[in-house]
Amino acid sequence: MLNGKAAERKISVETVQRVLAAAKDVNYTPNALARGLRQKKTHAIGVVFPHLRNDWAHLIMRGVVEELGASETVPMIVCHHGDAELEARLLRSLVERRVDGIICNPLRNGMDRYRDVVRRGVPLIFLGDAPKGLDEIPCSAWDPAAVHLAVEHLLALGHRRIVYLGSRDNRVISEARRHVFWDSLRQAGLSPSRRDIILSSTSEDVGDGPLELLRGENPPTAFFVEYDDQAVSLYQLLDDAGVACPRNVSIATMGGSPRSVSAGCCLTTVSAPVVDEGRACAQRLMSMIDEPEHKPERAYVHGGSLLVGQTTGPVANSKPGSRGTP
Amino acid sequence: MLNGKAAERKISVETVQRVLAAAKDVNYTPNALARGLRQKKTHAIGVVFPHLRNDWAHLIMRGVVEELGASETVPMIVCHHGDAELEARLLRSLVERRVDGIICNPLRNGMDRYRDVVRRGVPLIFLGDAPKGLDEIPCSAWDPAAVHLAVEHLLALGHRRIVYLGSRDNRVISEARRHVFWDSLRQAGLSPSRRDIILSSTSEDVGDGPLELLRGENPPTAFFVEYDDQAVSLYQLLDDAGVACPRNVSIATMGGSPRSVSAGCCLTTVSAPVVDEGRACAQRLMSMIDEPEHKPERAYVHGGSLLVGQTTGPVANSKPGSRGTP
DNA sequence: ATGAAAGCGCTAACAT
DNA sequence: ATGTTAGCGCTTTCAT
């Protein structure tokens, strides 16, 4: 009767009222542990974030909550601040608490942890990116084709030597972005070289590579940066070195959501459809939970648009070293 | 033996190894639901946020995680996006899942929900602020005395008519800030009037009140704004109306953490010791859980420092209408 | 239709 | 010291 099936079982309204009143009197609180233990279902999913910065997790959760909607399932967020050991503990904890499924923005080096989760029978889906070599685990991510928008923009401004700054992070989307970058340049009739792609070891920092390039021969006139955190680092690096940013070198990047960008320093960026990513991820996880038989593949969330900020501009004509258009 | 009490029980290393191997073989996963049901303890606490924006939740969680440290307790974050009904569902869910305690940044109008939580026997502590009239529920919050720093700053710049912009939000810290503001002005020998305190209905927006004031007689030369979200609104309002911000009117505010401020438009703000707030809150909740007998009172987290941005400057001398210093 | 009983997986208490 | 059992609170199943 406390299940809300009163009408269906033809119980008088009066009785229902009485029971509900009694329940309130004794302060009755259903025990979700007992229920979960019995039903083998907790109506909770875990959402694992490395951090809650820059509104990213906020927007993801908007999508997740929207998708879950009136469903009884509750998203439980955990956050490990990039600490691999903590991530492991949190994942174990979620699994032991028998969440119905897990959404996880993965760390690069967590392969065994993620495998462990699925081995224990908990549906897992990656959010945003996926470690390479874990193709059996599905992933909802932003379509890397969006890279094209930024490259087009730089090409339209006359840039011909564009250097890609990324991170050596062993993830599939990260790699896919490099391919799109490469293809975009080739489609434009350029012949990018292997050395135009510089990978640093973290996804926040860029090394000194960019400065050396600028001081060398045939310096790039623009950088395409894989993650916006890195772009901010680059901007500051250039600023400290006295390189004027839109004038001498342009910077375009990926992943800024409209909100975080308008609040921050105005990078030219391709905005990510973050809410949609969250929604798609939740939707697919729920279907994995409902129908464990068919495994979804990797799926891309399309969308995003170029936000032209103050870090891109036409090629400086002052230096005659630039090669002409083909 | 799976409890890690092997040494203490003098079980041979070999046996331990064998058991662990067996456990791995059968893919044994302890069931936290059963354990929680039996022990009446889940080693989980709930953390309830209205939103995950601006790094605030991020920094709070740094403090919480630091404090929980090696303890087995896991913080489960939920986020309701300001939706009161969703907050109610999430709180119920946490209670029914028998979390050991709850940290909650409260909404203004959630009194009955919060009361309900404690009536069901779950330790609850408010984070950052507390609804008025719920003094039985403890609260960890930033010491409102920090308001003084901002007011001092404005006074030192020569401002004598400073208007307080806050929100009618029926919370204790919010009110305390007004008192500190008032006292700071009195201490400086000024006689603030009731009409120098303007309250709007939301904590993000300011009405048109500020503009009207500026156009009226004896206009203020500075605003002290209770929350930084409001300060941003005010800044834009003034900007749209063509009022130059540091030149004609100064704005100082509260609550910006160093990070979010440096990324955003450079408001003059008093930075909040957000990580410490998180730590203090977690620490006190844990002690409430361990010793349910003595209830902690409200406690303030001290700290924070003035970050002088680009929205405060000396009083414009152009208008002779300003009263002289007493 | 209604009620009784079994059992989910664990641990604390008890008995050996 | 070691093994056994009862029971946490719920739902499902089986018997009436």
XYZ file of C-alpha atoms (C1' of nucleotides) in Angstrom:
684
model
C 0.000 0.000 0.000
C 2.939 2.200 0.619
C 3.921 1.420 -2.935
C 1.314 3.741 -4.354
C -0.730 0.891 -5.747
C -3.770 1.775 -3.705
C -6.114 2.646 -6.561
C -5.253 -0.428 -8.502
C -5.934 -2.649 -5.544
C -9.248 -0.954 -4.789
C -8.402 0.175 -1.304
C -10.645 2.867 0.048
C -9.354 6.375 0.153
C -10.079 6.494 3.831
C -7.896 3.515 4.584
C -5.097 4.945 2.541
C -5.300 8.134 4.518
C -5.250 6.238 7.786
C -2.246 4.195 6.810
C -0.339 7.200 5.593
C -1.101 9.012 8.825
C 0.063 6.027 10.834
C 3.231 5.865 8.783
C 3.872 9.488 9.551
C 3.187 8.900 13.220
C 5.797 6.222 13.612
C 8.110 8.258 11.438
C 8.354 5.434 8.994
C 11.282 5.695 6.646
C 11.595 3.010 3.997
C 14.982 1.379 4.092
C 16.567 1.547 0.685
C 19.329 -0.795 1.760
C 16.908 -3.599 2.503
C 15.000 -2.888 -0.655
C 18.116 -2.816 -2.753
C 19.380 -5.984 -1.173
C 16.174 -7.768 -1.998
C 15.461 -6.318 -5.426
C 19.057 -6.350 -6.558
C 18.492 -2.850 -7.787
C 19.241 0.405 -6.023
C 17.778 2.982 -8.398
C 21.001 4.896 -8.107
C 23.774 5.454 -10.594
C 27.267 6.681 -9.886
C 28.780 9.619 -11.726
C 32.550 9.855 -11.422
C 34.243 13.187 -12.039
C 37.917 14.046 -11.708
C 36.941 17.576 -10.706
C 33.993 19.963 -10.467
C 35.663 22.961 -12.042
C 34.583 25.420 -14.680
C 30.909 24.509 -14.782
C 31.703 21.400 -16.739
C 30.364 18.934 -14.207
C 27.514 21.334 -13.582
C 26.379 21.225 -17.189
C 26.916 17.497 -17.490
C 24.681 17.029 -14.484
C 22.009 19.245 -15.987
C 21.853 16.813 -18.873
C 21.928 13.781 -16.641
C 19.176 15.091 -14.396
C 17.048 16.121 -17.358
C 17.370 12.676 -18.858
C 16.668 10.836 -15.639
C 13.680 13.119 -15.249
C 10.839 11.628 -13.320
C 12.515 8.234 -13.230
C 13.223 7.123 -9.729
C 16.923 6.826 -10.384
C 19.189 9.150 -8.450
C 22.631 10.179 -9.679
C 25.279 10.021 -6.973
C 28.285 12.120 -7.841
C 31.767 11.350 -6.631
C 34.908 13.341 -7.280
C 38.498 12.189 -6.937
C 40.473 15.306 -7.859
C 42.617 13.351 -10.270
C 43.872 11.029 -7.551
C 44.011 7.578 -9.129
C 43.960 5.763 -5.826
C 40.952 7.704 -4.664
C 39.239 7.000 -7.953
C 39.826 3.316 -7.367
C 38.327 3.507 -3.882
C 35.330 5.435 -5.103
C 34.677 3.034 -7.956
C 34.915 0.079 -5.591
C 32.604 1.831 -3.204
C 30.013 2.432 -5.899
C 30.234 -1.149 -7.052
C 29.928 -2.510 -3.535
C 26.961 -0.242 -2.933
C 25.448 -1.901 -5.959
C 24.667 1.166 -7.996
C 22.766 0.202 -11.129
C 25.395 1.692 -13.373
C 28.295 4.126 -13.558
C 29.085 7.112 -15.714
C 32.764 7.910 -15.586
C 35.002 10.529 -17.076
C 38.085 8.356 -17.205
C 41.665 8.949 -16.261
C 44.228 7.863 -18.809
C 45.788 5.172 -16.697
C 42.782 3.544 -15.118
C 42.288 0.645 -17.495
C 42.394 -2.079 -14.874
C 40.011 -0.220 -12.581
C 37.451 0.225 -15.312
C 37.792 -3.362 -16.435
C 37.280 -4.403 -12.846
C 33.994 -2.560 -12.684
C 32.566 -4.339 -15.705
C 33.942 -7.683 -14.555
C 31.877 -7.226 -11.441
C 28.835 -6.808 -13.585
C 28.156 -3.111 -13.229
C 27.201 -1.316 -16.450
C 29.810 1.346 -17.163
C 29.891 4.089 -19.728
C 32.642 6.601 -20.341
C 31.832 10.249 -20.526
C 33.703 12.598 -22.804
C 36.555 10.319 -23.712
C 37.737 6.754 -23.320
C 41.105 5.166 -22.653
C 42.507 3.487 -25.726
C 42.171 -0.270 -25.744
C 38.933 -0.503 -23.803
C 36.579 -0.744 -26.736
C 34.335 -3.163 -24.919
C 33.241 -0.286 -22.692
C 30.926 2.151 -24.454
C 31.538 5.846 -24.484
C 29.528 8.979 -25.139
C 31.677 11.794 -26.372
C 31.634 14.984 -28.300
C 32.148 14.401 -31.979
C 35.784 15.271 -32.734
C 34.674 16.522 -36.130
C 34.038 19.819 -34.368
C 37.790 20.399 -34.559
C 37.173 21.233 -38.181
C 35.316 24.423 -37.247
C 38.309 25.877 -35.478
C 40.759 24.905 -38.192
C 38.501 26.373 -40.879
C 38.410 29.590 -38.924
C 42.175 29.778 -38.738
C 42.537 28.951 -42.418
C 40.009 31.618 -43.321
C 42.131 34.119 -41.440
C 45.011 33.216 -43.720
C 46.977 30.973 -41.389
C 48.969 28.349 -43.241
C 51.307 27.049 -40.626
C 49.201 25.918 -37.718
C 50.682 23.879 -34.892
C 48.628 21.433 -32.875
C 49.196 21.408 -29.125
C 47.782 18.390 -27.407
C 48.565 16.028 -24.632
C 49.967 12.559 -24.739
C 47.004 11.122 -23.007
C 46.277 7.818 -24.630
C 42.610 8.432 -25.116
C 40.516 7.868 -28.183
C 38.845 11.238 -28.598
C 42.104 13.009 -28.034
C 43.623 10.995 -30.833
C 40.606 11.461 -33.060
C 40.946 15.214 -32.712
C 44.464 15.015 -34.075
C 43.225 13.075 -37.069
C 40.513 15.593 -37.796
C 43.061 18.371 -37.500
C 45.354 16.614 -39.908
C 42.602 15.887 -42.386
C 41.309 19.434 -42.262
C 44.705 20.761 -43.216
C 45.092 18.254 -46.002
C 41.674 19.057 -47.337
C 42.766 22.658 -47.502
C 45.628 21.583 -49.701
C 48.319 21.900 -47.075
C 50.875 19.261 -46.179
C 51.157 19.198 -42.407
C 54.249 17.609 -40.958
C 54.566 15.267 -38.031
C 56.443 17.971 -36.197
C 53.431 20.260 -36.308
C 51.844 18.135 -33.638
C 53.271 18.711 -30.188
C 52.135 16.604 -27.284
C 52.790 17.457 -23.672
C 52.454 15.090 -20.791
C 49.586 16.799 -18.995
C 46.343 18.167 -20.323
C 46.640 21.440 -18.422
C 50.148 22.469 -19.271
C 52.101 23.076 -22.428
C 55.858 22.824 -22.313
C 58.340 25.321 -23.681
C 57.969 23.808 -27.104
C 55.730 26.570 -28.450
C 58.248 29.301 -27.624
C 61.099 27.441 -29.236
C 59.029 26.965 -32.348
C 58.235 30.653 -32.527
C 61.896 31.526 -32.257
C 62.935 28.986 -34.863
C 62.717 29.087 -38.581
C 59.402 29.357 -40.339
C 57.462 29.902 -37.128
C 53.791 28.988 -36.909
C 51.274 31.809 -37.062
C 48.622 29.945 -35.148
C 48.155 27.262 -32.550
C 45.283 24.886 -32.301
C 45.085 23.654 -28.736
C 43.359 20.432 -27.786
C 41.983 21.464 -24.397
C 41.023 24.884 -23.178
C 43.059 24.531 -19.986
C 46.118 24.142 -22.124
C 45.105 27.119 -24.211
C 45.031 29.303 -21.129
C 48.520 28.100 -20.222
C 49.740 28.861 -23.700
C 48.200 32.294 -23.631
C 50.007 33.098 -20.419
C 53.254 31.628 -21.690
C 53.117 33.849 -24.748
C 52.097 36.832 -22.714
C 55.056 36.373 -20.376
C 57.384 36.052 -23.322
C 56.050 39.253 -24.810
C 54.393 37.662 -27.810
C 51.237 39.597 -28.650
C 48.460 37.107 -28.913
C 45.996 38.001 -31.585
C 48.545 40.148 -33.429
C 51.513 37.850 -33.825
C 50.070 34.475 -33.018
C 46.525 33.186 -32.964
C 45.163 30.613 -30.556
C 42.052 28.546 -31.076
C 40.908 25.773 -28.841
C 38.190 23.286 -28.008
C 35.767 22.546 -25.295
C 34.813 25.843 -23.807
C 31.164 25.914 -22.940
C 29.488 29.245 -23.701
C 29.185 30.066 -20.028
C 32.700 29.337 -18.892
C 34.116 31.125 -21.878
C 32.171 34.315 -21.448
C 33.286 34.391 -17.834
C 36.926 33.689 -18.598
C 39.499 35.251 -20.806
C 37.961 35.367 -24.221
C 39.554 32.495 -26.040
C 38.435 31.600 -29.493
C 37.023 28.168 -28.908
C 34.601 25.627 -30.189
C 31.910 25.315 -27.580
C 31.045 21.833 -26.471
C 27.453 20.609 -26.241
C 28.073 19.670 -22.647
C 24.484 19.321 -21.510
C 23.784 17.067 -24.468
C 26.787 14.954 -23.620
C 25.428 14.448 -20.146
C 21.987 13.632 -21.421
C 23.236 11.196 -24.036
C 25.455 9.467 -21.549
C 22.675 9.011 -19.015
C 20.254 7.877 -21.660
C 22.580 5.214 -22.940
C 23.532 4.043 -19.489
C 19.881 3.612 -18.622
C 19.342 1.514 -21.702
C 22.382 -0.591 -20.815
C 20.815 -1.169 -17.434
C 17.429 -2.019 -18.845
C 18.698 -4.274 -21.615
C 21.995 -5.766 -20.582
C 21.935 -8.052 -23.614
C 22.967 -5.606 -26.288
C 26.029 -3.520 -25.689
C 26.033 -0.062 -27.220
C 29.051 1.123 -29.170
C 30.863 4.371 -28.887
C 28.517 7.223 -29.810
C 29.237 10.786 -30.699
C 27.291 13.780 -29.574
C 27.175 16.272 -32.378
C 27.007 19.989 -31.990
C 29.034 22.867 -30.745
C 29.787 26.055 -32.547
C 32.682 28.374 -32.990
C 32.903 31.182 -30.476
C 35.236 33.754 -31.877
C 37.069 35.382 -29.003
C 39.995 37.710 -28.843
C 42.791 35.245 -29.444
C 42.488 34.818 -33.185
C 43.131 37.307 -35.926
C 44.481 37.559 -39.455
C 48.049 36.584 -40.159
C 50.491 39.355 -39.469
C 51.794 40.495 -42.850
C 54.880 42.104 -41.380
C 56.939 38.958 -41.682
C 57.569 38.101 -45.295
C 58.523 34.557 -44.348
C 55.045 33.211 -44.745
C 54.424 31.001 -47.686
C 51.760 32.136 -50.077
C 48.475 30.384 -50.595
C 48.795 27.401 -52.924
C 39.419 -12.734 7.292
C 38.263 -10.527 4.504
C 38.079 -7.794 7.089
C 41.831 -7.373 7.139
C 42.149 -8.779 10.639
C 44.412 -11.593 9.573
C 47.511 -10.575 11.495
C 45.639 -9.966 14.685
C 44.021 -13.366 14.474
C 47.324 -15.073 13.729
C 46.326 -16.577 10.464
C 49.206 -17.720 8.321
C 50.211 -15.561 5.430
C 49.765 -18.500 3.149
C 46.160 -19.007 4.113
C 45.463 -15.354 3.650
C 46.903 -15.531 0.176
C 44.817 -18.564 -0.651
C 41.628 -16.975 0.547
C 42.296 -13.760 -1.294
C 43.007 -15.688 -4.462
C 39.797 -17.644 -4.049
C 37.910 -14.441 -3.489
C 39.327 -13.090 -6.687
C 38.434 -16.275 -8.493
C 34.775 -16.111 -7.651
C 34.850 -12.398 -8.272
C 33.727 -11.766 -4.766
C 32.344 -8.293 -4.228
C 31.296 -7.417 -0.706
C 27.741 -6.170 -0.620
C 27.613 -2.829 1.083
C 23.835 -2.928 1.178
C 23.794 -6.038 3.321
C 26.563 -4.697 5.460
C 24.834 -1.381 5.929
C 21.590 -3.070 6.716
C 23.220 -5.153 9.381
C 25.565 -2.583 10.888
C 23.162 0.316 10.633
C 25.995 2.298 9.193
C 26.838 2.907 5.571
C 30.132 4.772 5.774
C 28.727 7.275 3.349
C 27.661 10.854 3.829
C 25.541 12.920 1.515
C 26.624 16.335 0.273
C 23.807 18.432 -1.146
C 24.645 21.272 -3.514
C 22.275 23.568 -5.368
C 24.788 23.795 -8.198
C 28.344 22.919 -9.170
C 29.272 26.257 -10.662
C 32.274 28.503 -10.288
C 34.566 26.031 -8.560
C 32.695 26.523 -5.336
C 31.562 22.942 -4.949
C 34.956 21.872 -6.208
C 36.785 23.652 -3.418
C 34.273 22.580 -0.793
C 34.850 18.996 -1.845
C 38.602 19.412 -1.610
C 38.110 20.278 2.023
C 35.654 17.489 2.611
C 37.873 14.880 1.001
C 40.932 16.123 2.852
C 39.085 15.885 6.125
C 37.632 12.462 5.473
C 41.120 11.415 4.482
C 41.869 7.794 5.053
C 38.574 7.267 6.868
C 36.390 4.783 5.091
C 33.598 7.282 4.688
C 32.685 8.253 1.148
C 31.034 11.557 0.286
C 28.164 11.174 -2.156
C 27.358 14.423 -3.890
C 23.911 15.294 -5.159
C 22.883 18.432 -6.982
C 19.393 19.805 -7.416
C 19.955 22.931 -9.517
C 17.880 25.035 -7.186
C 14.790 22.902 -7.735
C 13.127 22.593 -4.347
C 11.152 19.523 -5.261
C 14.255 17.789 -6.535
C 16.075 18.747 -3.380
C 13.310 17.124 -1.389
C 13.570 13.929 -3.416
C 17.321 13.828 -3.072
C 17.227 14.400 0.659
C 14.636 11.650 1.046
C 16.742 9.396 -1.085
C 19.830 9.986 1.027
C 17.879 9.400 4.210
C 16.329 6.218 2.890
C 19.722 5.026 1.764
C 20.759 5.515 5.346
C 23.734 7.754 4.829
C 25.509 8.395 8.102
C 25.027 12.137 7.813
C 24.307 14.974 5.438
C 26.069 18.205 4.583
C 23.701 20.606 2.900
C 23.939 24.055 1.454
C 20.366 25.037 2.176
C 17.721 26.723 0.122
C 15.871 29.542 1.858
C 12.526 27.848 1.862
C 13.385 24.322 2.783
C 12.771 24.428 6.512
C 10.338 21.522 6.620
C 12.573 19.346 4.473
C 15.547 19.913 6.728
C 13.522 19.369 9.834
C 12.270 16.163 8.324
C 15.805 14.905 7.876
C 16.717 15.385 11.518
C 13.385 13.987 12.659
C 14.320 10.828 10.847
C 17.493 10.696 12.864
C 20.076 11.615 10.262
C 22.783 14.032 11.431
C 22.548 17.171 9.324
C 24.821 20.164 9.117
C 24.368 23.253 7.006
C 27.174 24.473 4.834
C 27.769 28.140 4.226
C 24.524 29.462 5.601
C 21.432 28.348 7.465
C 17.756 29.183 7.175
C 16.586 31.410 9.999
C 14.655 29.630 12.698
C 16.423 26.313 12.481
C 18.907 26.845 15.250
C 18.679 23.249 16.334
C 20.560 22.302 13.176
C 24.237 23.207 13.303
C 25.950 25.167 10.598
C 29.501 25.764 9.420
C 29.847 29.066 7.718
C 32.300 31.732 6.785
C 32.608 34.327 9.504
C 30.555 37.329 8.383
C 33.103 39.563 10.086
C 34.985 39.394 6.794
C 32.514 41.959 5.494
C 34.526 44.445 7.469
C 37.504 44.080 5.152
C 35.555 45.230 2.149
C 33.905 48.118 3.940
C 37.238 49.281 5.325
C 38.608 49.255 1.828
C 35.777 51.417 0.525
C 36.096 53.793 3.447
C 39.820 54.094 2.887
C 39.099 55.103 -0.689
C 37.047 57.971 0.651
C 33.569 56.560 0.146
C 31.072 57.872 2.648
C 27.765 56.869 1.171
C 27.895 53.140 0.601
C 24.771 51.194 -0.271
C 24.359 47.566 0.663
C 22.844 45.301 -1.978
C 21.669 41.990 -0.646
C 18.904 39.527 -1.046
C 15.841 38.948 1.025
C 16.822 35.414 1.672
C 15.924 34.715 5.227
C 19.217 33.156 6.161
C 21.351 33.814 9.169
C 24.687 34.550 7.583
C 23.080 36.814 5.083
C 21.552 38.785 7.922
C 24.755 38.762 9.910
C 26.569 40.316 6.995
C 24.170 43.218 7.058
C 24.854 43.736 10.732
C 28.589 43.734 10.226
C 28.174 46.188 7.385
C 26.092 48.442 9.572
C 28.475 48.238 12.490
C 31.493 48.913 10.296
C 29.939 52.127 9.072
C 29.001 53.215 12.561
C 32.454 52.466 13.846
C 33.753 54.765 11.157
C 31.577 57.491 12.575
C 28.955 57.373 9.863
C 25.217 57.130 10.391
C 23.865 54.671 7.853
C 20.178 54.780 7.131
C 17.720 51.933 6.718
C 17.336 52.935 3.109
C 20.984 52.233 2.440
C 20.199 48.562 2.578
C 18.453 47.256 -0.500
C 17.277 43.690 -0.666
C 16.235 41.942 -3.841
C 14.279 38.737 -4.024
C 16.939 36.548 -5.609
C 20.596 36.153 -4.777
C 21.693 36.414 -8.413
C 19.862 39.490 -9.520
C 19.630 43.064 -8.361
C 16.573 45.074 -9.300
C 16.525 48.533 -10.825
C 16.909 50.029 -7.383
C 20.609 50.837 -7.800
C 20.017 52.900 -10.940
C 17.243 54.886 -9.359
C 19.437 55.625 -6.400
C 22.224 56.856 -8.622
C 19.858 59.191 -10.409
C 18.347 60.481 -7.198
C 19.653 62.996 -4.755
C 22.834 62.386 -2.833
C 23.708 59.259 -4.821
C 25.929 56.574 -3.332
C 29.519 56.429 -4.490
C 29.909 52.760 -3.754
C 27.979 49.543 -3.473
C 28.735 46.683 -1.199
C 27.146 43.588 -2.661
C 26.330 40.557 -0.586
C 26.999 37.847 -3.168
C 29.356 37.911 -6.098
C 26.687 36.734 -8.525
C 24.734 39.839 -7.669
C 27.815 41.954 -8.081
C 28.263 40.711 -11.626
C 24.637 41.616 -12.350
C 25.141 45.045 -10.912
C 28.285 45.576 -12.919
C 26.448 44.743 -16.105
C 23.488 46.880 -15.132
C 25.750 49.871 -14.611
C 27.668 49.135 -17.756
C 24.462 49.056 -19.805
C 23.346 52.314 -18.246
C 26.635 53.953 -19.126
C 27.856 54.361 -15.578
C 31.614 53.923 -15.495
C 32.395 51.435 -12.828
C 35.564 52.207 -11.011
C 35.374 55.881 -11.971
C 31.879 56.925 -10.921
C 30.805 54.074 -8.706
C 32.759 51.424 -6.884
C 31.631 47.858 -6.311
C 32.966 45.525 -3.669
C 31.601 42.108 -2.918
C 32.013 38.897 -0.991
C 32.672 35.291 -1.610
C 34.838 35.138 -4.646
C 37.445 32.451 -4.269
C 40.847 33.431 -5.615
C 40.494 31.088 -8.575
C 37.069 32.032 -9.763
C 37.868 35.669 -9.433
C 41.064 35.623 -11.412
C 39.211 33.826 -14.189
C 36.256 36.164 -14.163
C 35.826 39.859 -14.472
C 38.050 41.349 -11.849
C 35.697 42.267 -9.073
C 37.035 43.609 -5.845
C 35.971 40.914 -3.472
C 36.724 39.302 -0.171
C 37.868 35.801 -0.939
C 36.199 33.040 0.996
C 38.168 30.265 2.693
C 36.126 27.746 0.785
C 38.334 24.711 1.291
C 38.387 25.387 5.011
C 34.622 25.648 5.050
C 34.380 22.248 3.479
C 36.886 20.772 5.864
C 35.250 22.252 8.929
C 31.857 21.113 7.867
C 32.979 17.540 7.270
C 34.910 17.475 10.498
C 31.950 18.592 12.534
C 29.567 16.260 10.785
C 31.833 13.334 11.547
C 31.887 14.257 15.196
C 28.102 14.519 15.191
C 27.992 11.024 13.788
C 30.479 9.662 16.294
C 28.975 11.356 19.330
C 25.294 11.941 18.734
C 24.869 13.043 22.331
C 26.280 16.517 22.140
C 25.003 18.791 19.437
C 27.469 21.313 18.071
C 26.416 24.933 17.705
C 26.863 27.180 14.754
C 30.558 27.658 14.041
C 32.344 30.186 11.952
C 35.264 29.559 9.683
C 37.599 32.500 9.853
C 39.760 33.731 7.045
C 39.529 35.274 3.663
C 41.321 38.305 2.414
C 40.578 41.307 0.303
C 41.289 40.894 -3.367
C 41.406 44.324 -4.889
C 40.120 44.093 -8.431
C 39.179 46.693 -10.956
C 35.797 47.692 -9.617
C 36.854 49.918 -6.744
C 38.591 53.243 -6.826
C 38.713 56.575 -5.045
C 35.628 58.724 -4.870
C 35.124 60.870 -7.929
C 35.725 64.466 -6.831
C 33.838 65.902 -9.772
C 30.529 65.985 -7.954
C 30.572 68.511 -5.151
C 27.478 66.942 -3.600
C 29.438 64.563 -1.421
C 29.435 65.316 2.248
C 32.770 65.902 3.837
C 34.461 63.607 6.273
C 33.151 64.125 9.821
C -7.630 -11.796 -2.407
C -4.948 -12.208 1.705
C -1.533 -13.817 4.681
C 2.792 -16.435 5.863
C 7.323 -17.502 4.970
C 11.631 -17.507 2.764
C 15.661 -15.236 1.753
C 18.693 -11.238 -0.257
C 24.306 -10.961 2.112
C 26.121 -9.665 5.836
C 27.788 -9.380 10.965
C 27.043 -9.552 15.995
C 25.884 -12.426 19.361
C 25.822 -16.714 20.979
C 27.114 -21.598 21.639
C 30.450 -24.871 21.273
C 39.405 -20.169 19.180
C 35.962 -21.694 15.993
C 31.459 -22.612 14.240
C 26.433 -21.592 14.182
C 22.573 -18.838 14.139
C 19.545 -15.066 14.198
C 18.079 -11.075 12.201
C 18.775 -6.215 9.864
C 13.888 -4.537 6.530
C 12.303 -5.415 2.630
C 9.966 -8.039 -1.531
C 8.767 -12.130 -3.806
C 6.857 -16.418 -3.702
C 4.116 -19.781 -2.101
C 0.133 -21.429 0.475
C -4.222 -20.583 1.970
